[in-house]
Short mmCIF file of C-alpha atoms in Angstrom, two decimals:
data_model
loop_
_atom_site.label_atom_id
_atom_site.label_comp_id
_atom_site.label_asym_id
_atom_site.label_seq_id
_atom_site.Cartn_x
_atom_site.Cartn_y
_atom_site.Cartn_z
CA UNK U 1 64.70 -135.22 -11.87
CA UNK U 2 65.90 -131.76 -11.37
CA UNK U 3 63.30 -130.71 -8.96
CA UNK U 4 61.38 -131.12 -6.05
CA UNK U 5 57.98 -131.66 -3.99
CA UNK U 6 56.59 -132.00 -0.59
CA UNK U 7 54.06 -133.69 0.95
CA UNK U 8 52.14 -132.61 3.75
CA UNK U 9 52.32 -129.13 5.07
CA UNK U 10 54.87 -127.52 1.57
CA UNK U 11 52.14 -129.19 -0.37
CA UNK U 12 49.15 -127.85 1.56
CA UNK U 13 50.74 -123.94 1.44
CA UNK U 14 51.97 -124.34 -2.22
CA UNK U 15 47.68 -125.24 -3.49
CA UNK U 16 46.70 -122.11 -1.21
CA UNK U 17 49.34 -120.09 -3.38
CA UNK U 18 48.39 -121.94 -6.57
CA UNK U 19 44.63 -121.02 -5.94
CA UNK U 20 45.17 -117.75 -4.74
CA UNK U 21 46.80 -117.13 -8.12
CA UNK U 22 44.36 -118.92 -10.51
CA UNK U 23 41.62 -116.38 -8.55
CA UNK U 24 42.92 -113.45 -9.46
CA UNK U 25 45.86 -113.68 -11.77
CA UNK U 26 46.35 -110.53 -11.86
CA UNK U 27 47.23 -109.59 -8.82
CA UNK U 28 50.32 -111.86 -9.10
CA UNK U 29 52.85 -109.97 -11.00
CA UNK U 30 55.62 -109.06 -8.69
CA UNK U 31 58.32 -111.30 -6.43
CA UNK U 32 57.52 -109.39 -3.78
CA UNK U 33 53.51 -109.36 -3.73
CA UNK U 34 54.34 -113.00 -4.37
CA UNK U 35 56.07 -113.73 -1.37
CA UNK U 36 53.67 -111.45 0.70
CA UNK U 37 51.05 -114.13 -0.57
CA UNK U 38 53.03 -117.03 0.86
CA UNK U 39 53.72 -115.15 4.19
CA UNK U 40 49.82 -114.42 4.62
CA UNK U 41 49.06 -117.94 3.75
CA UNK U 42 51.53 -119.30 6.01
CA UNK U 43 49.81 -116.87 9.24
CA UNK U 44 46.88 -118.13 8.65
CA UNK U 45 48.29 -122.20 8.59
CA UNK U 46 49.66 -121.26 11.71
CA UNK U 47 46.76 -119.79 13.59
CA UNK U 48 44.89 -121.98 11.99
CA UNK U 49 43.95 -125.75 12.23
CA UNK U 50 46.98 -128.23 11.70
CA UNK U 51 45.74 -130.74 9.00
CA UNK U 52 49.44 -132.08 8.59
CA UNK U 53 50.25 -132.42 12.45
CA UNK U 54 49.98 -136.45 12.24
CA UNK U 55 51.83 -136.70 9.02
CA UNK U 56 54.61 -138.90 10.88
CA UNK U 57 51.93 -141.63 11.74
CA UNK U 58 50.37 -141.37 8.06
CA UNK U 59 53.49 -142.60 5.96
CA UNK U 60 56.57 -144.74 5.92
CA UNK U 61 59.53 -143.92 4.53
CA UNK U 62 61.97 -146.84 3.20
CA UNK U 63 66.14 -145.49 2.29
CA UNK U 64 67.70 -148.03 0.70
CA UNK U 65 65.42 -151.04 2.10
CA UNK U 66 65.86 -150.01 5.28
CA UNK U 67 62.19 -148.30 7.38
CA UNK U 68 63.05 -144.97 8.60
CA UNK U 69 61.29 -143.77 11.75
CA UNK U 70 60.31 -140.24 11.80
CA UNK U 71 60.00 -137.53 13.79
CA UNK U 72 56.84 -135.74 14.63
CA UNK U 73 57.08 -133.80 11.38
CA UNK U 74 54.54 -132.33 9.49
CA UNK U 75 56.05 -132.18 6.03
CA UNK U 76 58.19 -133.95 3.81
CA UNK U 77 60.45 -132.67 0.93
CA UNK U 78 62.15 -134.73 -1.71
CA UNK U 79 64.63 -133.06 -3.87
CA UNK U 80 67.51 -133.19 -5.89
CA UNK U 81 68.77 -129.29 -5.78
CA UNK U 82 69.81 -127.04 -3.62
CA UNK U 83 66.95 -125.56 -2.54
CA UNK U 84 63.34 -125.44 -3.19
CA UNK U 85 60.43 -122.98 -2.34
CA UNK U 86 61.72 -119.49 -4.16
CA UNK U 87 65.31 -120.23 -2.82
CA UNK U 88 65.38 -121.94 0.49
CA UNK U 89 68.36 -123.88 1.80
CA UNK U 90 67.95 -126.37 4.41
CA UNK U 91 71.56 -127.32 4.46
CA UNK U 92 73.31 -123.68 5.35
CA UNK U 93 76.91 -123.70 5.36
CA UNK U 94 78.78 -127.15 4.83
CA UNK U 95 80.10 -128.03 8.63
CA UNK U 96 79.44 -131.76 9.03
CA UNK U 97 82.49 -134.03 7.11
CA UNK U 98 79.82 -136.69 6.74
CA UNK U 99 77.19 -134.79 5.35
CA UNK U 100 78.01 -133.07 2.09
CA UNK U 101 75.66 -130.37 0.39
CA UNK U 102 73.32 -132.15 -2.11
CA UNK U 103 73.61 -131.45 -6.02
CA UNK U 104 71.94 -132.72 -9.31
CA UNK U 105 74.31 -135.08 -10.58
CA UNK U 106 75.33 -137.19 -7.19
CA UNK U 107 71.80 -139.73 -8.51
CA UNK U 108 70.77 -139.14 -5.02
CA UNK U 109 67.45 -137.65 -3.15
CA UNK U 110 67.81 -135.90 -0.01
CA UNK U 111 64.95 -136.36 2.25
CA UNK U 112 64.09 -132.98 4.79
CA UNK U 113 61.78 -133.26 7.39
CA UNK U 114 59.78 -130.13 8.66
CA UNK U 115 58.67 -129.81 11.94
CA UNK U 116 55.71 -127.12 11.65
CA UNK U 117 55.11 -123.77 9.56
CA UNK U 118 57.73 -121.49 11.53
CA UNK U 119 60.08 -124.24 10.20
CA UNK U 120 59.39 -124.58 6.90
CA UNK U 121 58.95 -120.34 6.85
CA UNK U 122 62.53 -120.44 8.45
CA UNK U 123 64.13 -121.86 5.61
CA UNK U 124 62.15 -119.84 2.83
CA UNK U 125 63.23 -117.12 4.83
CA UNK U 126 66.57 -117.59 5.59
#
């Protein structure tokens, strides 16, 4: 795998975009419009209803045979690159010895955990 995907509120903003686009193709044929789509989208997820905000209670996750508890998060991305989402890094700068930045070829998965919209916007953002 050379990818990614998310589960709970990436997924939920990523099939507003996908619709969005399948409605009027057209209208989709510039990076920029593009991202002004997933900035709209992403107001209205945040003034609007939270559908995601007991994701934590919904799933397990199991690293390695061993039950992680989570967070109160409301989103869940599995990947093998650097970033995902048009370019967003959840890492940032390498600081932490016993964390090292995540690649393609270590055969591992991170695992990132996003709190709410303004969180997952942050790192598509930057």
């Amino acid at each position: 795998m050379n990818n990614y995907f998310g589960l709970g509120l990436d997924a939920d903003l990523c099939l507003d975009f996908h619709n969005a686009r399948e409605e009027k193709p057209e209208k989709f044929n510039s990076r920029l419009h593009n991202k002004g789509v997933y900035v709209k989208v992403s107001l209205r997820k945040m003034l609007g209803r939270r559908m995601c905000k007991d994701l934590h209670k919904e799933i397990k996750l199991e690293v390695d045979g061993k039950h992680i508890e989570l967070p109160p998060i409301e989103g869940i991305i599995i990947l093998n690159i650097m970033s995902w989402g048009s370019g967003a890094n959840a890492w940032g700068p390498e600081k932490d010895e016993k964390f090292t930045k995540p690649n393609h070829w270590d055969g591992m998965l991170e695992v990132v955990g996003c709190k709410g919209w303004c969180t997952s916007g942050r790192f598509r953002v930057g």
